[in-house]
Structures are given as C-alpha cells and as structure tokens.
Coordinates of C-alpha atoms and ligand atoms in Angstrom, one line a residue:
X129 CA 27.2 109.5 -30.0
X130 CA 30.8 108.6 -31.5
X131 CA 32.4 105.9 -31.6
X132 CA 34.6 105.8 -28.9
X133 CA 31.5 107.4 -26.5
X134 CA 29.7 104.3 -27.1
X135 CA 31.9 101.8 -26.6
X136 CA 32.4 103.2 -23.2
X137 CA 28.5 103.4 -22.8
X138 CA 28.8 99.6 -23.4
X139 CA 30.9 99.4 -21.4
X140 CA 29.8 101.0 -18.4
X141 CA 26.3 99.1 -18.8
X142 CA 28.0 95.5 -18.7
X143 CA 30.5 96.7 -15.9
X144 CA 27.5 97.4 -14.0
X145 CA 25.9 94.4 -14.8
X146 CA 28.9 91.9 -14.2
X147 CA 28.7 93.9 -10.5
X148 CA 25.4 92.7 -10.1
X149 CA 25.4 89.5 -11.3
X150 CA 28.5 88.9 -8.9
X151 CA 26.9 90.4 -6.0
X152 CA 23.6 88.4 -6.8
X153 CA 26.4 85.1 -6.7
X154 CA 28.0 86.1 -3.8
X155 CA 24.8 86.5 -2.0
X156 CA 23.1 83.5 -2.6
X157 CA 26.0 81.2 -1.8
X158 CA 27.0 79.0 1.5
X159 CA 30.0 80.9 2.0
X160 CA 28.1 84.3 2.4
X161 CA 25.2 83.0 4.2
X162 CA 27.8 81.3 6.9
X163 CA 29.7 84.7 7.0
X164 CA 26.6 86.0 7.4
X165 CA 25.2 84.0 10.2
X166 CA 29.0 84.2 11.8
X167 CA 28.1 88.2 11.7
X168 CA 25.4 87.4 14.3
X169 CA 27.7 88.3 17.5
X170 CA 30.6 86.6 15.7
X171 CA 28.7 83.2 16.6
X172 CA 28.5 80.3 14.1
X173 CA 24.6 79.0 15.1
X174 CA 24.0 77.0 11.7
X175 CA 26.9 75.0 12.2
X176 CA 26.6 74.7 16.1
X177 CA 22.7 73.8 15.2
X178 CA 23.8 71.4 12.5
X179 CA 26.4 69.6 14.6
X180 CA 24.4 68.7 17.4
X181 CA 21.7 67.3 14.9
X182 CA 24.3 65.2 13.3
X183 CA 25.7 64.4 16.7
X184 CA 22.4 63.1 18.2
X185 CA 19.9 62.3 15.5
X186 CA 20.3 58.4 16.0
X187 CA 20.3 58.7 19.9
X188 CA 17.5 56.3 21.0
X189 CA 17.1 56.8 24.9
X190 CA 14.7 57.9 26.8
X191 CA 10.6 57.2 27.1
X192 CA 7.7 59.0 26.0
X193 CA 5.4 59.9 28.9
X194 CA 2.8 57.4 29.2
X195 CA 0.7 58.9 32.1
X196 CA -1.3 60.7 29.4
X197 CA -2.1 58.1 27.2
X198 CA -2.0 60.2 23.5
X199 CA 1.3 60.9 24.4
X200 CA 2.6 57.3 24.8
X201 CA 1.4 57.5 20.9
X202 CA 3.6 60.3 19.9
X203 CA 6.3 59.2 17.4
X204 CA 9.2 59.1 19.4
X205 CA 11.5 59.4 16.2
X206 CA 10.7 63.7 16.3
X207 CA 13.9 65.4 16.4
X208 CA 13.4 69.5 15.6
X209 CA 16.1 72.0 16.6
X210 CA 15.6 75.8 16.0
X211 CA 17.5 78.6 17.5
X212 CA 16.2 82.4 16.8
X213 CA 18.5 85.4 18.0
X214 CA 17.8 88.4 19.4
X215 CA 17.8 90.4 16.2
X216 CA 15.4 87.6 14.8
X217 CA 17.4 85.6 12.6
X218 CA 16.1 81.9 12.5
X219 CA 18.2 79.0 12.5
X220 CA 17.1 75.1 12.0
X221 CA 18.2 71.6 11.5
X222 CA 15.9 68.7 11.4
X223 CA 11.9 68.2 11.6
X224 CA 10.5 71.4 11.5
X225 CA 6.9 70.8 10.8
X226 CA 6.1 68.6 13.5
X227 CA 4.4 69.8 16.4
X228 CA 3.9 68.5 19.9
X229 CA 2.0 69.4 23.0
X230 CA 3.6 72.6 24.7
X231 CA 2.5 70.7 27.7
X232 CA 4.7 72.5 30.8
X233 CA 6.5 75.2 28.6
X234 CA 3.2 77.1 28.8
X235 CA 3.5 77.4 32.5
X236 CA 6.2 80.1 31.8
X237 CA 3.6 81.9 29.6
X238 CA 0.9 81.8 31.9
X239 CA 3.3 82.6 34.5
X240 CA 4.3 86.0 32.5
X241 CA 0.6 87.1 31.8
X242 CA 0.2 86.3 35.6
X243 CA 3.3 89.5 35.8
X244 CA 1.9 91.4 33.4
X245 CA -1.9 91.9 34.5
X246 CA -0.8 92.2 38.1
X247 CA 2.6 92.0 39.1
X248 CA 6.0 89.2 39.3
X249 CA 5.0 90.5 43.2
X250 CA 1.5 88.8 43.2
X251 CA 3.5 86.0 41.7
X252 CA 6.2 85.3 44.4
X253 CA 3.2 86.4 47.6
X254 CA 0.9 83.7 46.0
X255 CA 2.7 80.6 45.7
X256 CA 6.5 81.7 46.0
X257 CA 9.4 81.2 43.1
X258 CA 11.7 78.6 45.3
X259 CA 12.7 75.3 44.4
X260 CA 10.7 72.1 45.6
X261 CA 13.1 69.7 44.8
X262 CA 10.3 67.4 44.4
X263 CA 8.7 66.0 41.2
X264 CA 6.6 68.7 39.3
X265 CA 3.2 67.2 40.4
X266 CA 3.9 66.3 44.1
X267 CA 1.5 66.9 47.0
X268 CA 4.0 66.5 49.5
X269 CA 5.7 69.6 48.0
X270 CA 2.2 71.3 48.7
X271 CA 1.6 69.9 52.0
X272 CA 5.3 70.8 53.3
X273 CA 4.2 74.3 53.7
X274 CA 0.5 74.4 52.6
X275 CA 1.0 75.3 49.3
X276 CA 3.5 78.2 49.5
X277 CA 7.0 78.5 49.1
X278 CA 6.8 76.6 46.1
X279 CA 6.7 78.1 42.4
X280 CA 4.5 78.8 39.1
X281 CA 6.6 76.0 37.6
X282 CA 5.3 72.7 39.3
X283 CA 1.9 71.7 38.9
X284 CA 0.1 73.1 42.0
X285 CA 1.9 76.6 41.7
X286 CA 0.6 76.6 38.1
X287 CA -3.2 75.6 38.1
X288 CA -2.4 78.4 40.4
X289 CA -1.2 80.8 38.0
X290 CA -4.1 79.9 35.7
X291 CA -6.6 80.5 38.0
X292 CA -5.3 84.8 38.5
X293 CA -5.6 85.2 34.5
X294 CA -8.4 87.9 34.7
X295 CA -11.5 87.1 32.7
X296 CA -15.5 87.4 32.9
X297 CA -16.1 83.8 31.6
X298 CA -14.0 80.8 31.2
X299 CA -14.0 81.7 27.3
X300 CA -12.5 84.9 28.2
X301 CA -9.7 83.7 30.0
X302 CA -9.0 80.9 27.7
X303 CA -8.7 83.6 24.7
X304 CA -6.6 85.8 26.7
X305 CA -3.8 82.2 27.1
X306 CA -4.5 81.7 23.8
X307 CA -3.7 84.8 21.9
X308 CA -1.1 85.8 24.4
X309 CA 1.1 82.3 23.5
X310 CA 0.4 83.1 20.0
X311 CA 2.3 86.8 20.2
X312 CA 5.0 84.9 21.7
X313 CA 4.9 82.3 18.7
X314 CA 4.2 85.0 16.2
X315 CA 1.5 82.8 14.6
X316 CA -2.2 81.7 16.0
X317 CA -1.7 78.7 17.8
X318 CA -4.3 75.8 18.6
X319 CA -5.1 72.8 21.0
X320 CA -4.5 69.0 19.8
X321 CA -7.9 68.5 20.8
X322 CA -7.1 64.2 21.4
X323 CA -3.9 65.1 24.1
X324 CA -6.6 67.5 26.1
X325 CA -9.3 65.2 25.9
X326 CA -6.6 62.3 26.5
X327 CA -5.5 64.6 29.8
X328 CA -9.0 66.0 30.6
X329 CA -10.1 62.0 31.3
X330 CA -7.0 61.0 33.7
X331 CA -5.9 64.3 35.5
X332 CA -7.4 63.7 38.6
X333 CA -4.1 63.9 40.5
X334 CA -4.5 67.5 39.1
X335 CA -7.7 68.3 39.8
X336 CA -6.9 67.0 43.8
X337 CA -3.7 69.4 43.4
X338 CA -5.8 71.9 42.3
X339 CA -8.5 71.5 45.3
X340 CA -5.7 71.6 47.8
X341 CA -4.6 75.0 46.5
X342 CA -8.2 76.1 47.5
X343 CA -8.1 74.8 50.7
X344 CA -5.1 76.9 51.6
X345 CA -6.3 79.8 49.9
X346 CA -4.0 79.9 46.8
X347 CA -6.4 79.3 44.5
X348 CA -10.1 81.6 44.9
X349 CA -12.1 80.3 43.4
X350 CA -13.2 77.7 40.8
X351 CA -10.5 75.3 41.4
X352 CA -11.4 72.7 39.1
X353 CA -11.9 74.9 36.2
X354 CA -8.6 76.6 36.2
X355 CA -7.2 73.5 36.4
X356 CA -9.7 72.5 32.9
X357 CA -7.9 75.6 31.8
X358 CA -4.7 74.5 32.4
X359 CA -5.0 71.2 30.7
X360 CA -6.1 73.0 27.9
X361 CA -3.6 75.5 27.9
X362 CA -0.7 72.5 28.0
X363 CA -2.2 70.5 25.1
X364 CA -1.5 73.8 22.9
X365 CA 0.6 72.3 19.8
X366 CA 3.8 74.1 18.8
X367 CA 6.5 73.0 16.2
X368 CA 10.2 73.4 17.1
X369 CA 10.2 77.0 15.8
X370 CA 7.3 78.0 17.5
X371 CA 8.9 77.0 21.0
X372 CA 12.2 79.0 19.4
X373 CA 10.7 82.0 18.9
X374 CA 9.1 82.1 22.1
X375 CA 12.2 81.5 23.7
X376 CA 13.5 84.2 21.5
X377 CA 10.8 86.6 22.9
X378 CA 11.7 86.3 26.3
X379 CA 15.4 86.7 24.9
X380 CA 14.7 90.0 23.8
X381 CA 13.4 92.1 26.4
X382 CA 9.9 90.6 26.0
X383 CA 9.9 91.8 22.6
X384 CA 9.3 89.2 19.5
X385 CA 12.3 89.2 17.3
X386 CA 10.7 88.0 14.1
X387 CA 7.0 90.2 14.2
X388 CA 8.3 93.1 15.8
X389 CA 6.2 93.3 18.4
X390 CA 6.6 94.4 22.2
X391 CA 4.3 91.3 23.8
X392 CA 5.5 91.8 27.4
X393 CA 7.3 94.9 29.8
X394 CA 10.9 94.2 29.5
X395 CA 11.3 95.1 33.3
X396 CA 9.1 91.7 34.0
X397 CA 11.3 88.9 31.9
X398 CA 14.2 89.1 34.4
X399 CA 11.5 87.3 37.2
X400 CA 10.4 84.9 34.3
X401 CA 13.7 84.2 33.4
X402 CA 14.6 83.6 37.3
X403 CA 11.8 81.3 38.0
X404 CA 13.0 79.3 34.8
X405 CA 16.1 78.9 36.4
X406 CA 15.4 78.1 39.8
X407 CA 12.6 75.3 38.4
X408 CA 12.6 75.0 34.7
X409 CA 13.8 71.2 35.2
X410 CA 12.3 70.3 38.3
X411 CA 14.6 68.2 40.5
X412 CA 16.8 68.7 37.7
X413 CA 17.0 72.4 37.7
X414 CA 20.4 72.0 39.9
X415 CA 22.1 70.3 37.3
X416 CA 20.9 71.8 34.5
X417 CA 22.1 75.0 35.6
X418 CA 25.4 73.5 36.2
X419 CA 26.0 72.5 33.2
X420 CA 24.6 75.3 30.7
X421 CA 23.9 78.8 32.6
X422 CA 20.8 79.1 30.9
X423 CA 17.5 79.6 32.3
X424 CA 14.8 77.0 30.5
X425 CA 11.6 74.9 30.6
X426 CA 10.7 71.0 29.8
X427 CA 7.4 70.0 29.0
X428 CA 6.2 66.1 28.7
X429 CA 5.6 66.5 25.3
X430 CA 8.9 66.3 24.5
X431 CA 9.8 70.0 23.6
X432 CA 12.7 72.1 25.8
X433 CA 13.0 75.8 25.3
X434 CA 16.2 77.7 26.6
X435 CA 16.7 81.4 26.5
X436 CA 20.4 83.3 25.7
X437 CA 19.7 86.6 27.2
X438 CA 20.2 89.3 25.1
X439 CA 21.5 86.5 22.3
X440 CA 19.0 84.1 21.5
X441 CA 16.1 81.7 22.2
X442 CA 16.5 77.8 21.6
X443 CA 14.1 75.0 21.5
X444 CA 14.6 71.2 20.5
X445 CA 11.4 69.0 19.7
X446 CA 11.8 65.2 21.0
X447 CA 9.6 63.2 23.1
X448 CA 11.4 60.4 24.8
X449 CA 12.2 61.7 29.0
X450 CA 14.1 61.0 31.5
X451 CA 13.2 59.7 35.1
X452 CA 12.6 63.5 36.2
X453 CA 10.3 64.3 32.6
X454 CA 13.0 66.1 30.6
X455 CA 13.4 64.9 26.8
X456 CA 17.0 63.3 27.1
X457 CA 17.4 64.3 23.4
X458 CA 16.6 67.9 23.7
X459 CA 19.1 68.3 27.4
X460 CA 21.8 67.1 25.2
X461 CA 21.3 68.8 22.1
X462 CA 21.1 72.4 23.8
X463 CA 23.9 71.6 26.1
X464 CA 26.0 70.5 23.4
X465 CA 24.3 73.7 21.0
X466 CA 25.2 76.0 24.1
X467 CA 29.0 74.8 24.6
X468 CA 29.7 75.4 20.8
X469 CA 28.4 78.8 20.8
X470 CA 30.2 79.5 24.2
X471 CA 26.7 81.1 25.6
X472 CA 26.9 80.5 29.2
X473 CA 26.8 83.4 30.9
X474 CA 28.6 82.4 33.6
X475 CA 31.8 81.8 31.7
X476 CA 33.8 85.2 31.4
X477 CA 37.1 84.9 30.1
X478 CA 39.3 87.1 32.6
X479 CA 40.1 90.8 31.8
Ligands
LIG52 O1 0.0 68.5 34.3 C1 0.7 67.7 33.7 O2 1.1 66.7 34.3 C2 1.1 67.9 32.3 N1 0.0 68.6 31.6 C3 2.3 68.8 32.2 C4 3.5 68.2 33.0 C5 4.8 68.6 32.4 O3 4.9 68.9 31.2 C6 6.0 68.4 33.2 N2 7.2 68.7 32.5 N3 8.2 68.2 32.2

C-alpha cells in the first residue's frame, strides 16, 4: 500500500468509527429516547407519565378498604404508574415493584374467558351488560330483577362469570383463570395467599350473593365454590406493569404487545371493552366516562386499569378509595395522564 492509499485507509476506518461512536451517543441519550417515545403516534407518554407522578405523588386522600381486613394493612403510600402502547413500548414513573391484589380488575378477565369459551352472547343472556347504578356488591341490584339485567362487573354478575369457566374439577378451572391472567400479564402470576384467606374468612355477603344467583338460575351449580374461586381469583397480586400490560392487551386487539402473543379473538374485546365502560366504576361509571372516554376497571386493592384503543393500556397502583371504591389517586392520575396525551376518543378536532 503507498502512502497516500493508507492514509485514506486510516482514514476511512476512523470515519467509520467516529459514525459509530456518534450514533452509539445519540442513541443512548434523553433527547433521542424522548424523540423516540414522541415517535409513538407523535405522543409524549414519559413526560405525560412523569407529570402526573410529580403532580400527585404527595396527594394524601382517600382510605384503604377495610372490609377485608389485610387490605386495611396495605401501605397506603404505593403510588405505581405504567402505560404500555399498542406496539408494546413500556412506560413508567414511580413504584414499580409493588404489587397489590387485582381484586375487581380480574372480573374483566374472567369476564373475557367467559367470551371466549362460549360467547360475549352467553355473557349478556346470563346476567346482562347494563348498569346497576348500585354499589358493586348490592343485593338490591339482584333482587330488582332477580339477578338479570345487571353485568359481569358487580359482584353477583361475576361469581357468575366464574362459575361458566369450563373445567372437570375446581383445580382445573382455577388453572384455566390463572394461566389465562398470566397471558394477559405476560408473566406467571400468583395469589397473596393472606388477602384470600383474609377474604375467604369474611365474604359471606358474597357467598349469600352467590346463593341468590342460584336461586334464580344464574348460577348452576356449586354456588359457593365459584364464589371460593372468585375470591381467589381477586387476591391474584399484580404490580403496576402487570395491570399495564393487561390493559395493553385488551388495547391491542386481544393481542399482548410485549410477548407477542394472540391471548384472545380480537372480534370479542369490543364487548369487554363495552362492559368496562358501562360498569368499570360502578356508580361512578357515569362520570368517569365523562371525564376521560375511556373504558376501565377499579379494584379495592387499589390498582385502576384503562385501555386507549388501538393506542395503549394504562394502569396506576394506589390503595386509598373513594366512597364508591375507586383509588382517588389512580382516577386522577389517568385523567390527568389521559388529558396530556389528548386520548379521548370522543374528542375529534373538526375536519
Ligand atoms: O368481592 C369483593 O368485594 C372484592 N373481592 C372485590 C371488590 C372490588 O374490587 C370492587 N372494586 N372496586
């Protein structure tokens, strides 16, 4: 090689590696990873995400739920916020790695593998997918019209659910909730063993709910042990994420973002996501609606998902409630996430 070939041998080797080194600095920096999250739809989530954490993390309202005593011991200071979109990017601010009961979010779930194995028809025939305006375990809601005309959401409407998961034994029913939650999660999940035990030994109101369903023919049989199943199935524990990607999945046409996989027929999430909107708050449903578009589900545990459809799935982790058992924390973090990222899909800008 002469001299002037290999200087611009040299040359070409540390022009190549200047390029890399730059992209490799470029890459790894805030500014490219906020482009990069602003590429998602042209939507900002980390900083929507971040500004609702900073806006509420001192916010000290609300009550744990006391009616199930291990929840009166939860720490009340949990504050996790994850959002996963459609095309499975993750986005988070807070406490990530504690987990709460799933407590009512699984009624959705259950609700879905209720679709699934039979149809959203033997959903809405059974115990109907309206409103009850009443608190989620009410019996007048199940005396008004014995049972029907109410929805998967409450509490009688989903011990009812539970009870049409197929399965031989109670084990194989069980497994079935179990591993189905866990597609949604995109990890195995498992049951804080103190809140189902802590539930087990004071849900009579439930298992009365549960026998009333039988009565009026809702339930078919074994009343009391769906309703074991559905305790069971609400004390499954699930971390901000968790709830987020399950939201995500139902986001998605049924399909999980993050694993890849198709867990449920996209043609059945539009009747999940209705149900969710007509009763994901209970008595609050109305004005939850009002003031985000989004369908959603509370649970007493504290955790809130919310789904974007087509866009993303949201969840925030705190336990103090409301009067009506929504986590105060979590309503105001995914309103306020939901106006930032201009996601109701009610709100059309004119042509
Ligand atoms: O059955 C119950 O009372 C609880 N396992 C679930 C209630 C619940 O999460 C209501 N949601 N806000």
């Amino acid at each position: 090689m002469n001299r002037s070939l290999k200087v611009r041998h040299l040359f070409r080797t540390w022009r190549g590696m200047i390029a890399a080194v730059a992209i490799l600095v470029i890459a790894v920096s805030p500014a490219f990873a906020q482009k990069k999250s602003k590429a998602s739809g042209g939507a900002d989530y980390q900083g929507a995400v971040n500004a609702a954490y900073a806006k509420l993390k001192d916010l000290k309202e609300g009550k744990n739920a006391d009616y199930i005593p291990a929840l009166a011991e939860v720490d009340p200071n949990i504050f996790g916020i994850a959002l996963v979109t459609a095309d499975g990017k993750v986005y988070t601010a807070g406490d990530l790695t504690s987990e709460v009961s799933i407590q009512s979010i699984s009624k959705v779930f259950t609700m879905a593998l209720v679709m699934e194995e039979q149809s959203p028809e033997a959903i809405a025939n059974n115990m109907g997918v309206d409103a009850t305006g009443q608190v989620f375990n009410s019996i007048v809601a199940v005396e008004q019209y014995k049972g029907a005309e109410m929805n998967p959401l409450v509490n009688p409407g989903a011990i009812a659910s539970t009870s049409m998961v197929s399965g031989a034994t109670r084990d194989a029913v069980w497994n079935s909730i179990l591993n189905w939650y866990g597609d949604f999660a995109g990890r195995k999940l498992s049951v804080n063993q103190e809140v189902f035990k802590s539930e087990s030994d004071t849900n009579q109101r439930n298992q009365a709910i549960s026998m009333l369903m039988f009565a009026y023919g809702h339930i078919k049989a074994n009343a009391l042990q769906a309703t074991d199943i559905y305790t069971e199935q609400c004390s499954v524990s699930v971390n901000a994420r968790d709830l987020a990607t399950m939201a995500a999945t139902l986001a998605d046409g049924g399909k999980n973002p993050v694993s890849g996989k198709q867990v449920m027929t996209a043609k059945n999430v539009p009747y999940v996501l209705a149900v969710m909107a007509t009763a994901g708050l209970y008595d609050d449903s109305g004005k939850w609606l009002y003031h985000t578009g989004l369908p959603a589900k509370s649970g007493v545990g504290g955790g809130i998902i919310a789904v974007a459809p087509g866009k993303f799935g949201i969840a925030v982790i705190s336990p103090p409630l409301d009067e009506a058992g929504n986590s105060v924390r979590a309503q105001k973090a995914i309103t306020e996430i939901v106006a930032r990222l201009h996601a109701n899909p009610y709100a059309v800008s004119p042509s």
